Short mmCIF file of C-alpha atoms and ligand atoms in Angstrom, two decimals:
data_model
loop_
_atom_site.label_atom_id
_atom_site.label_comp_id
_atom_site.label_asym_id
_atom_site.label_seq_id
_atom_site.Cartn_x
_atom_site.Cartn_y
_atom_site.Cartn_z
CA MET A 267 4.08 9.39 3.91
CA ARG A 268 6.75 7.80 1.72
CA TYR A 269 6.87 10.64 -0.75
CA GLN A 270 7.47 14.32 -0.33
CA GLN A 271 4.07 15.93 0.21
CA ILE A 272 2.54 17.16 -3.05
CA PRO A 273 1.78 20.92 -2.99
CA ASN A 274 -1.95 21.18 -2.29
CA THR A 275 -2.24 23.83 -5.00
CA LEU A 276 -2.44 20.87 -7.42
CA PHE A 277 -5.61 19.57 -5.78
CA ILE A 278 -7.08 23.06 -5.33
CA GLU A 279 -6.60 23.74 -9.04
CA ASN A 280 -7.97 20.32 -9.99
CA ARG A 281 -11.10 21.00 -7.94
CA ASN A 282 -11.50 24.42 -9.56
CA ARG A 283 -11.24 22.85 -13.01
CA PHE A 284 -13.75 20.15 -12.03
CA ILE A 285 -16.22 22.64 -10.52
CA ALA A 286 -16.08 24.80 -13.65
CA LYS A 287 -17.58 21.86 -15.58
CA MET A 288 -20.37 20.96 -13.14
CA LYS A 289 -23.97 21.76 -14.05
CA PRO A 290 -25.70 24.50 -12.03
CA ASN A 291 -26.67 23.76 -8.44
CA THR A 292 -25.23 20.22 -8.23
CA ILE A 293 -23.25 18.33 -5.61
CA ALA A 294 -20.31 16.06 -6.49
CA ILE A 295 -19.60 13.07 -4.24
CA LEU A 296 -16.37 11.12 -4.73
CA THR A 297 -15.48 8.15 -2.56
CA SER A 298 -12.30 6.22 -1.87
CA ASN A 299 -11.83 2.59 -2.91
CA ASP A 300 -12.42 -0.34 -0.59
CA ILE A 301 -9.62 -2.26 1.02
CA LYS A 302 -9.92 -5.54 -0.87
CA HIS A 303 -9.48 -9.02 0.58
CA ASN A 304 -7.60 -11.97 -0.86
CA ASN A 305 -8.68 -14.76 1.45
CA ALA A 306 -9.58 -14.92 5.14
CA ASP A 307 -8.27 -11.72 6.74
CA ASP A 308 -5.45 -11.14 4.23
CA VAL A 309 -5.85 -7.83 2.39
CA MET A 310 -4.39 -6.44 -0.83
CA ASP A 311 -2.22 -3.36 -0.87
CA PHE A 312 -4.64 -0.41 -0.71
CA ALA A 313 -5.07 1.45 -4.01
CA GLN A 314 -6.84 4.79 -3.73
CA ASN A 315 -9.59 5.76 -6.14
CA ASN A 316 -7.72 7.91 -8.63
CA ASP A 317 -10.50 10.43 -9.23
CA LEU A 318 -10.75 11.04 -5.48
CA PHE A 319 -6.97 11.38 -5.26
CA TYR A 320 -6.93 13.79 -8.23
CA LEU A 321 -9.36 16.08 -6.43
CA SER A 322 -8.08 15.72 -2.84
CA GLY A 323 -4.61 14.14 -2.57
CA ILE A 324 -5.91 11.88 0.20
CA ASN A 325 -4.52 8.36 0.21
CA GLN A 326 -6.60 6.93 3.05
CA GLU A 327 -9.50 4.46 2.91
CA GLU A 328 -13.06 5.49 3.89
CA THR A 329 -12.67 9.03 2.58
CA ILE A 330 -15.46 11.00 0.89
CA LEU A 331 -15.17 14.32 -0.91
CA VAL A 332 -18.25 16.53 -1.31
CA LEU A 333 -18.18 19.57 -3.58
CA TYR A 334 -21.18 21.88 -3.72
CA PRO A 335 -19.89 25.09 -5.30
CA GLU A 336 -23.24 26.91 -5.13
CA ALA A 337 -24.11 25.99 -1.55
CA TYR A 338 -25.77 28.89 0.25
CA LYS A 339 -23.43 28.52 3.22
CA GLU A 340 -19.80 28.90 2.25
CA GLU A 341 -18.77 26.18 4.73
CA ASN A 342 -20.73 23.61 2.66
CA ARG A 343 -18.96 24.33 -0.63
CA ALA A 344 -16.23 21.74 -0.08
CA ILE A 345 -16.20 19.15 2.70
CA LEU A 346 -13.73 16.33 3.09
CA PHE A 347 -14.86 13.39 5.22
CA VAL A 348 -12.18 11.15 6.75
CA LYS A 349 -12.25 8.14 9.01
CA GLU A 350 -12.24 8.95 12.72
CA THR A 351 -9.60 6.99 14.51
CA ASN A 352 -9.86 5.35 17.93
CA GLU A 353 -7.68 3.44 20.40
CA HIS A 354 -8.38 0.10 18.70
CA ILE A 355 -7.33 1.36 15.23
CA LYS A 356 -4.30 3.10 16.75
CA ILE A 357 -3.12 -0.11 18.43
CA TRP A 358 -3.61 -2.35 15.39
CA ASP A 359 -2.99 -0.09 12.37
CA GLY A 360 -1.21 2.97 13.75
CA GLU A 361 -2.04 6.60 13.10
CA LYS A 362 -4.75 7.76 10.69
CA LEU A 363 -5.01 11.29 9.31
CA THR A 364 -6.08 13.99 11.73
CA LYS A 365 -8.51 16.62 10.47
CA GLU A 366 -5.64 19.12 10.38
CA GLU A 367 -3.41 16.80 8.35
CA ALA A 368 -6.22 16.06 5.87
CA ALA A 369 -6.90 19.80 5.50
CA ASN A 370 -3.23 20.46 4.89
CA ILE A 371 -2.81 17.70 2.27
CA SER A 372 -5.98 18.59 0.36
CA GLY A 373 -6.22 22.35 0.82
CA ILE A 374 -9.85 21.84 1.95
CA LYS A 375 -10.65 23.93 5.01
CA ARG A 376 -13.60 21.90 6.30
CA VAL A 377 -12.83 18.33 7.29
CA GLU A 378 -15.41 16.16 9.09
CA TRP A 379 -15.54 12.56 10.26
CA VAL A 380 -16.98 10.16 7.72
CA ASN A 381 -19.63 8.94 10.18
CA ASP A 382 -21.27 12.37 9.88
CA PHE A 383 -21.49 12.24 6.07
CA GLU A 384 -25.16 11.23 5.76
CA THR A 385 -26.39 13.81 8.25
CA LEU A 386 -24.41 16.67 6.75
CA LEU A 387 -25.35 15.74 3.20
CA GLN A 388 -29.02 15.89 4.17
CA TYR A 389 -28.70 19.62 4.85
CA MET A 390 -27.26 20.21 1.41
CA ALA A 391 -29.31 17.75 -0.67
CA PHE A 392 -32.56 19.66 -0.20
CA GLU A 393 -30.95 22.80 -1.59
CA ALA A 394 -29.40 21.08 -4.65
CA ASP A 395 -30.94 19.83 -7.91
CA GLY A 396 -28.58 16.99 -8.73
CA PHE A 397 -25.55 14.85 -7.92
CA TYR A 398 -22.34 13.94 -9.70
CA LEU A 399 -21.23 10.49 -8.57
CA GLY A 400 -17.98 8.64 -9.22
CA HIS A 401 -17.95 5.36 -11.13
CA ASN A 402 -15.31 3.24 -12.84
CA GLU A 403 -16.54 3.33 -16.43
CA HIS A 404 -13.54 1.62 -17.96
CA ILE A 405 -14.34 -0.59 -20.92
CA LYS A 406 -12.47 -3.50 -19.29
CA ARG A 407 -14.07 -3.20 -15.89
CA VAL A 408 -15.65 -6.50 -14.84
CA THR A 409 -18.86 -5.65 -13.00
CA LYS A 410 -20.15 -9.05 -11.99
CA ASP A 411 -19.42 -9.89 -8.33
CA GLN A 412 -17.21 -6.83 -7.92
CA GLU A 413 -19.35 -4.23 -6.22
CA THR A 414 -17.28 -1.19 -5.34
CA ARG A 415 -17.70 1.59 -2.84
CA GLN A 416 -18.71 3.81 -5.79
CA ASP A 417 -21.45 1.32 -6.75
CA ARG A 418 -22.74 1.33 -3.18
CA MET A 419 -22.77 5.13 -3.07
CA ILE A 420 -24.78 5.26 -6.32
CA THR A 421 -27.33 2.76 -4.96
CA TRP A 422 -27.59 4.51 -1.60
CA CYS A 423 -27.85 8.02 -3.04
CA LYS A 424 -30.46 7.14 -5.66
CA GLN A 425 -32.55 5.37 -3.07
CA LYS A 426 -32.34 8.21 -0.58
CA TYR A 427 -32.75 11.03 -3.14
CA PRO A 428 -34.77 9.54 -6.02
CA LEU A 429 -36.00 12.85 -7.42
CA HIS A 430 -32.62 14.53 -7.97
CA HIS A 431 -30.82 14.54 -11.31
CA TYR A 432 -27.75 12.29 -11.60
CA TYR A 433 -24.55 12.95 -13.55
CA ARG A 434 -21.24 11.17 -14.11
CA ALA A 435 -18.21 12.60 -12.33
CA ALA A 436 -16.06 10.41 -14.59
CA LYS A 437 -17.25 12.36 -17.64
CA ILE A 438 -15.49 15.40 -16.18
CA THR A 439 -12.38 13.75 -14.75
CA ARG A 440 -11.75 11.92 -18.02
CA GLU A 441 -11.83 15.23 -19.82
CA LEU A 442 -9.43 16.84 -17.36
CA ARG A 443 -6.93 14.13 -16.48
CA PRO A 444 -5.21 13.69 -19.89
CA VAL A 445 -3.58 17.14 -19.64
CA LYS A 446 -1.10 17.14 -16.77
CA SER A 447 -0.07 19.97 -14.46
CA GLN A 448 3.59 20.68 -13.79
CA GLU A 449 3.35 18.97 -10.37
CA GLU A 450 2.02 15.82 -12.04
CA ILE A 451 4.72 15.89 -14.70
CA ASP A 452 7.36 16.18 -11.97
CA LEU A 453 5.95 13.10 -10.24
CA ILE A 454 5.85 11.04 -13.44
CA GLN A 455 9.43 12.16 -14.08
CA LYS A 456 10.40 11.03 -10.57
CA ALA A 457 8.77 7.61 -11.17
CA ALA A 458 10.67 7.41 -14.48
CA ALA A 459 13.95 8.29 -12.76
CA ILE A 460 13.48 5.37 -10.35
CA SER A 461 12.83 3.09 -13.35
CA VAL A 462 16.06 4.32 -14.95
CA GLU A 463 18.05 3.54 -11.79
CA SER A 464 16.47 0.10 -11.65
CA PHE A 465 17.43 -0.64 -15.22
CA TYR A 466 21.09 0.01 -14.49
CA SER A 467 20.88 -2.47 -11.58
CA ILE A 468 19.20 -5.01 -13.83
CA LEU A 469 21.94 -4.80 -16.43
CA LYS A 470 24.53 -5.39 -13.71
CA ALA A 471 22.63 -8.31 -12.19
CA VAL A 472 21.68 -10.36 -15.24
CA LYS A 473 23.59 -13.53 -15.99
CA PRO A 474 22.84 -16.85 -17.71
CA ASN A 475 20.79 -19.42 -15.78
CA MET A 476 19.26 -17.02 -13.30
CA LYS A 477 15.48 -17.09 -12.87
CA GLU A 478 13.42 -14.27 -14.37
CA TYR A 479 12.04 -13.49 -10.91
CA GLU A 480 15.53 -12.66 -9.67
CA LEU A 481 15.41 -9.64 -11.97
CA GLU A 482 11.93 -8.81 -10.67
CA ALA A 483 13.54 -8.79 -7.20
CA GLU A 484 16.05 -6.13 -8.33
CA LEU A 485 13.13 -3.93 -9.39
CA ILE A 486 11.25 -4.16 -6.12
CA TYR A 487 14.41 -3.55 -4.07
CA ASN A 488 15.19 -0.41 -6.04
CA LEU A 489 11.73 1.07 -6.04
CA VAL A 490 11.04 0.52 -2.36
CA LYS A 491 14.45 1.94 -1.47
CA SER A 492 13.58 5.05 -3.49
CA GLY A 493 10.34 5.76 -1.64
CA ALA A 494 8.03 4.47 -4.37
CA LYS A 495 4.89 2.66 -3.36
CA ARG A 496 4.80 -0.34 -5.65
CA HIS A 497 5.32 -1.58 -9.17
CA ALA A 498 3.05 0.36 -11.54
CA PHE A 499 1.84 -3.09 -12.67
CA LYS A 500 3.11 -6.61 -12.22
CA PRO A 501 6.37 -6.47 -14.15
CA ILE A 502 6.98 -8.59 -17.23
CA VAL A 503 10.35 -10.34 -17.18
CA ALA A 504 10.18 -12.51 -20.27
CA SER A 505 13.17 -14.37 -21.61
CA GLY A 506 13.33 -15.97 -25.05
CA LYS A 507 9.98 -16.97 -26.50
CA ASN A 508 8.14 -15.87 -23.34
CA ALA A 509 8.47 -12.33 -24.71
CA CYS A 510 5.96 -13.25 -27.42
CA ALA A 511 3.15 -13.48 -24.81
CA LEU A 512 2.29 -9.82 -24.41
CA HIS A 513 1.21 -9.96 -20.75
CA TYR A 514 3.50 -12.79 -19.60
CA ASN A 515 4.28 -12.15 -15.93
CA THR A 516 4.79 -15.47 -14.17
CA ASN A 517 8.51 -14.64 -14.44
CA ASP A 518 9.54 -18.13 -13.39
CA ALA A 519 11.62 -19.37 -16.32
CA ILE A 520 15.40 -19.72 -16.51
CA CYS A 521 17.16 -16.98 -18.50
CA LYS A 522 19.14 -19.04 -20.98
CA ASP A 523 22.48 -18.13 -22.50
CA GLY A 524 21.75 -16.84 -26.01
CA ASP A 525 18.22 -15.64 -25.25
CA MET A 526 17.05 -12.04 -25.18
CA ILE A 527 15.01 -10.76 -22.22
CA LEU A 528 12.09 -8.34 -22.55
CA MET A 529 11.39 -6.37 -19.37
CA ASP A 530 8.28 -4.20 -19.22
CA PHE A 531 8.18 -2.50 -15.84
CA GLY A 532 6.94 0.65 -14.14
CA VAL A 533 7.09 2.47 -10.85
CA CYS A 534 4.24 4.00 -8.88
CA TYR A 535 5.60 7.01 -6.97
CA ALA A 536 3.20 9.25 -5.03
CA ASN A 537 0.38 7.57 -7.01
CA TYR A 538 1.91 8.59 -10.38
CA ASN A 539 3.35 5.99 -12.76
CA SER A 540 6.11 5.33 -15.23
CA ASP A 541 5.94 2.56 -17.86
CA THR A 542 9.03 1.44 -19.75
CA THR A 543 10.22 -1.57 -21.72
CA ARG A 544 13.75 -2.61 -22.57
CA CYS A 545 15.26 -5.73 -24.14
CA PHE A 546 18.77 -7.06 -23.57
CA PRO A 547 20.74 -10.26 -24.15
CA VAL A 548 21.13 -12.68 -21.23
CA ASN A 549 24.84 -13.12 -21.97
CA GLY A 550 25.60 -9.46 -22.66
CA THR A 551 25.92 -9.71 -26.44
CA PHE A 552 23.01 -9.55 -28.90
CA SER A 553 23.01 -12.28 -31.57
CA LYS A 554 22.92 -11.14 -35.19
CA ARG A 555 19.19 -11.83 -35.47
CA GLN A 556 18.36 -10.26 -32.09
CA LYS A 557 20.25 -7.17 -33.25
CA GLU A 558 18.24 -7.04 -36.49
CA VAL A 559 14.88 -7.31 -34.74
CA TYR A 560 15.92 -4.90 -32.00
CA SER A 561 17.18 -2.35 -34.54
CA SER A 562 13.87 -2.55 -36.41
CA VAL A 563 11.87 -1.88 -33.25
CA LEU A 564 14.23 0.92 -32.21
CA HIS A 565 13.81 2.51 -35.64
CA CYS A 566 10.00 2.39 -35.21
CA LEU A 567 10.30 3.93 -31.73
CA LYS A 568 12.56 6.73 -32.98
CA GLU A 569 10.51 7.52 -36.07
CA GLY A 570 7.08 6.81 -34.55
CA SER A 571 7.65 8.90 -31.43
CA LYS A 572 8.40 11.91 -33.66
CA LEU A 573 4.68 11.87 -34.47
CA LEU A 574 3.74 12.41 -30.83
CA LYS A 575 3.23 16.17 -30.98
CA PRO A 576 0.34 18.63 -30.84
CA GLY A 577 -2.23 18.46 -33.61
CA ILE A 578 -2.11 14.77 -34.59
CA THR A 579 -4.96 12.44 -33.70
CA HIS A 580 -4.29 9.22 -31.86
CA ILE A 581 -5.76 7.25 -34.78
CA ASP A 582 -3.41 8.86 -37.31
CA TYR A 583 -0.45 8.29 -35.02
CA GLU A 584 -1.28 4.56 -34.72
CA LYS A 585 -1.77 4.23 -38.50
CA ASN A 586 1.64 5.75 -39.14
CA MET A 587 3.25 3.51 -36.53
CA ALA A 588 1.66 0.43 -38.13
CA THR A 589 3.09 1.45 -41.52
CA LEU A 590 6.54 1.78 -39.96
CA VAL A 591 6.35 -1.66 -38.32
CA GLU A 592 5.00 -3.25 -41.50
CA ALA A 593 7.99 -1.97 -43.48
CA GLU A 594 10.38 -3.39 -40.85
CA LEU A 595 8.64 -6.79 -40.94
CA ILE A 596 9.28 -6.90 -44.69
CA LYS A 597 12.91 -5.89 -44.14
CA LEU A 598 13.30 -8.66 -41.58
CA GLY A 599 11.93 -11.18 -44.11
CA VAL A 600 9.00 -12.07 -41.87
CA LEU A 601 6.49 -10.66 -44.36
CA HIS A 602 6.85 -10.49 -48.14
CA ALA A 603 6.27 -7.22 -49.97
CA ASP A 604 3.98 -8.82 -52.56
CA GLU A 605 1.73 -10.46 -49.93
CA VAL A 606 1.50 -7.11 -48.15
CA ALA A 607 0.64 -5.31 -51.39
CA ASN A 608 -2.26 -7.73 -51.93
CA GLN A 609 -3.44 -8.04 -48.33
CA ASP A 610 -7.00 -7.47 -47.16
CA PRO A 611 -6.75 -3.94 -45.67
CA GLU A 612 -9.28 -4.99 -43.01
CA ARG A 613 -6.96 -7.80 -41.89
CA PRO A 614 -3.40 -6.54 -42.37
CA LEU A 615 -0.70 -9.20 -42.19
CA TYR A 616 1.47 -7.28 -39.74
CA LYS A 617 -1.07 -8.04 -36.99
CA LYS A 618 0.38 -11.53 -36.70
CA TYR A 619 3.67 -10.06 -35.46
CA PHE A 620 2.53 -6.73 -34.00
CA MET A 621 -0.88 -6.83 -32.37
CA HIS A 622 -1.17 -3.99 -29.87
CA GLY A 623 -1.55 -0.21 -29.69
CA THR A 624 1.61 1.78 -29.14
CA ALA A 625 0.59 4.90 -27.22
CA HIS A 626 -1.50 5.27 -24.11
CA TYR A 627 -1.88 8.10 -21.64
CA ILE A 628 0.05 7.63 -18.44
CA GLY A 629 -0.51 9.29 -15.08
CA LEU A 630 -2.46 8.23 -11.99
CA ASP A 631 -3.39 5.12 -13.94
CA VAL A 632 -0.74 3.34 -15.97
CA HIS A 633 -3.20 3.19 -18.84
CA ASP A 634 -4.46 6.57 -17.78
CA VAL A 635 -8.10 7.44 -18.27
CA GLY A 636 -9.37 9.97 -20.79
CA LEU A 637 -11.06 9.89 -24.15
CA TYR A 638 -8.48 10.05 -26.90
CA ARG A 639 -8.56 13.39 -28.69
CA THR A 640 -6.20 15.45 -30.80
CA ILE A 641 -2.85 15.49 -29.01
CA GLU A 642 -2.22 18.59 -26.86
CA PRO A 643 0.69 20.00 -24.86
CA GLY A 644 0.70 18.63 -21.31
CA MET A 645 -0.43 15.13 -22.27
CA VAL A 646 1.94 12.29 -21.39
CA PHE A 647 2.05 9.22 -23.63
CA THR A 648 4.02 6.04 -23.83
CA CYS A 649 5.41 4.99 -27.20
CA GLU A 650 5.86 1.22 -27.39
CA PRO A 651 6.26 -0.49 -30.75
CA GLY A 652 7.05 -4.19 -30.75
CA ILE A 653 7.74 -7.13 -33.03
CA TYR A 654 7.03 -10.69 -31.88
CA ILE A 655 8.23 -13.69 -33.89
CA PRO A 656 7.31 -16.83 -31.92
CA GLU A 657 8.73 -19.18 -34.57
CA GLU A 658 12.16 -17.62 -33.89
CA GLY A 659 11.70 -17.33 -30.10
CA ILE A 660 12.21 -13.55 -30.26
CA GLY A 661 9.89 -10.88 -28.90
CA CYS A 662 11.03 -7.27 -28.76
CA ARG A 663 9.23 -4.17 -27.48
CA LEU A 664 10.78 -0.82 -26.56
CA GLU A 665 8.85 1.73 -24.56
CA ASN A 666 9.49 5.30 -23.45
CA ASP A 667 7.31 7.96 -21.80
CA TYR A 668 6.87 11.30 -23.59
CA LEU A 669 5.56 14.66 -22.39
CA ILE A 670 3.90 16.57 -25.22
CA THR A 671 5.11 20.18 -25.45
CA GLU A 672 4.12 23.15 -27.65
CA LYS A 673 6.84 22.25 -30.14
CA GLY A 674 6.94 18.45 -29.94
CA HIS A 675 7.78 16.32 -26.95
CA ILE A 676 10.28 15.63 -24.19
CA ASN A 677 11.35 12.03 -23.52
CA LEU A 678 10.94 11.59 -19.76
CA THR A 679 12.86 8.30 -19.98
CA GLU A 680 15.76 9.66 -22.01
CA ASP A 681 18.30 8.49 -19.41
CA MET A 682 17.38 4.82 -19.73
CA PRO A 683 19.97 3.26 -22.09
CA ILE A 684 18.47 2.01 -25.33
CA GLU A 685 21.19 1.89 -28.00
CA ILE A 686 22.59 -1.61 -28.61
CA GLU A 687 26.18 -0.46 -28.03
CA ALA A 688 25.29 1.25 -24.74
CA ILE A 689 23.50 -1.80 -23.40
CA GLU A 690 26.27 -4.20 -24.39
CA ALA A 691 28.91 -1.87 -22.94
CA LEU A 692 27.09 -1.60 -19.62
CA MET A 693 26.53 -5.34 -19.44
CA ASN A 694 30.14 -6.10 -20.13
CA ASN A 695 31.42 -3.45 -17.69
CA LYS A 696 33.13 -1.63 -20.52
CA LYS A 697 31.76 1.70 -19.43
CA GLU A 698 31.31 3.30 -16.04
CA GLN A 699 27.75 4.22 -15.11
N1 LIG B 794 2.85 -2.88 -19.40
C1 LIG B 794 1.70 -2.34 -19.90
C2 LIG B 794 1.94 -1.49 -21.05
O1 LIG B 794 3.06 -1.34 -21.51
O2 LIG B 794 1.05 -0.85 -21.53
MN1 LIG B 795 4.78 -1.17 -20.41
MN1 LIG B 796 2.63 0.89 -21.83
#
C-alpha cells in the first residue's frame, strides 16, 4: 500500500456508529465499485466506493461488507468478503489481499471469499427482517447507462428476497461522514501538506510562455513522489481569461507574460482529499488590477472563513459571504452601489461575477457527502470565494481547508502562501523556502 496503514480502530468505530443507527434485526450490505473501462481493455484508475471504505478500509475491487449486528450466531455479525486470488490473477495483476491482511486492515475477524457471499447470506436472510443497501444518491449522479455494482446488488437482493424491508445505507453514512475522526483529520492534513509542497514547486517552475499543462506536471510529480494516489480531481490550471470558466481543465493554453494563473488542485492521499486554490502572476509580479481583485478575494476569504465555526448554518454562512463579495465588487467598480440597492433580491447582480457556493465538506469525497446542517466541531470545510471578470480577462478564487473546532476553526492549509508579498517574494527568489 502506498500509504501508512490506517489504524483499524477508525473502521471499527465507524461500523459501531453505523450499527447504532440501523433498524432492529436488519442486515447491511455494502459493495465495492466496479473497475470501469475506457475503451477496449483499457481501464480507469480504480476508485473504491467511499461508503464501503469508510466502514472497512478495504481498497480492493469485488469486496462486500455484511453487517448483521443482531445475528444469532456471533460469527455472522460482521463478515467481509474479498476476491479469492489464483495463479492467473497473480501472474497478470500481482498479489491480492489475503484473508489475514483484509482482517488486519478492517478489524473484521471473519473474512470469506466473495464467491461464497450468496450462500452465506442465505443463512442470515431468513433470520432478518430487512436490508440496508448502498446506493449513490448524489443529486448530480447520472443514472442512464451507468449501472453500478450497487445498482446490481439492489436488483439482485430485491429479486431474491422480495418480502424483506429495504432501507438506504446512504441515509446513515451521510449523517455520519460530515463529522471527522482524528484519524481522518490527520489524513486530510497529510493530503493538504502534499498540496502545500506542490505549490512551492509550482511557484519555482512558472515562467512566461510555458504551457498550463507543464504546471499540471509539477503537481503529479509531487503527489506521486509523496505516496499520494492521484489528484483529488482533474486540476484546473487556468491562465488569463481561462480562469473565468469555473471548471476549465484542458490546461493547454500558453501562460502569457502579464496574465494571472488560477490553480485549483487537490491531492488524494489514503483516499482522503485536500482542495486548494491559489492565484499568481505568470511573470512574478501582480499588475495593479490583478492586485486589486486578488486583495478583494483575499479579504472575503479572511472575513468569510471567520464565520466557519460551530452554531452557524450553511445557508447563513453563504449569505454572509455573498454580502462580502458584493461589497468588494462595488469597491472594484464592477458593480455600482445604486444598481445594487435597487436590484431584484431574487436575482442579485453579484451572480454575474460570483456564481458558486463557497464551502463544501471535504473528506473521502472532494465534495464530501452529507446533508448540510448547523456547523459542528469535527466537520471539515473548504472556503473558496472568487471574483470572475471576463471582460478584463481576470478570474480569481482562493481556497483553503478548515477543520471546525469547539472555539472556531483551524486552517489545515495555513502553510500554503497566500499573501501577495509572500507569493511575489517566492517567485522572484527573494526569500528562501
Ligand atoms: N475544484 C473543485 C472545488 O473547488 O470545489
Ligand atoms: Mn477546489
Ligand atoms: Mn472546493
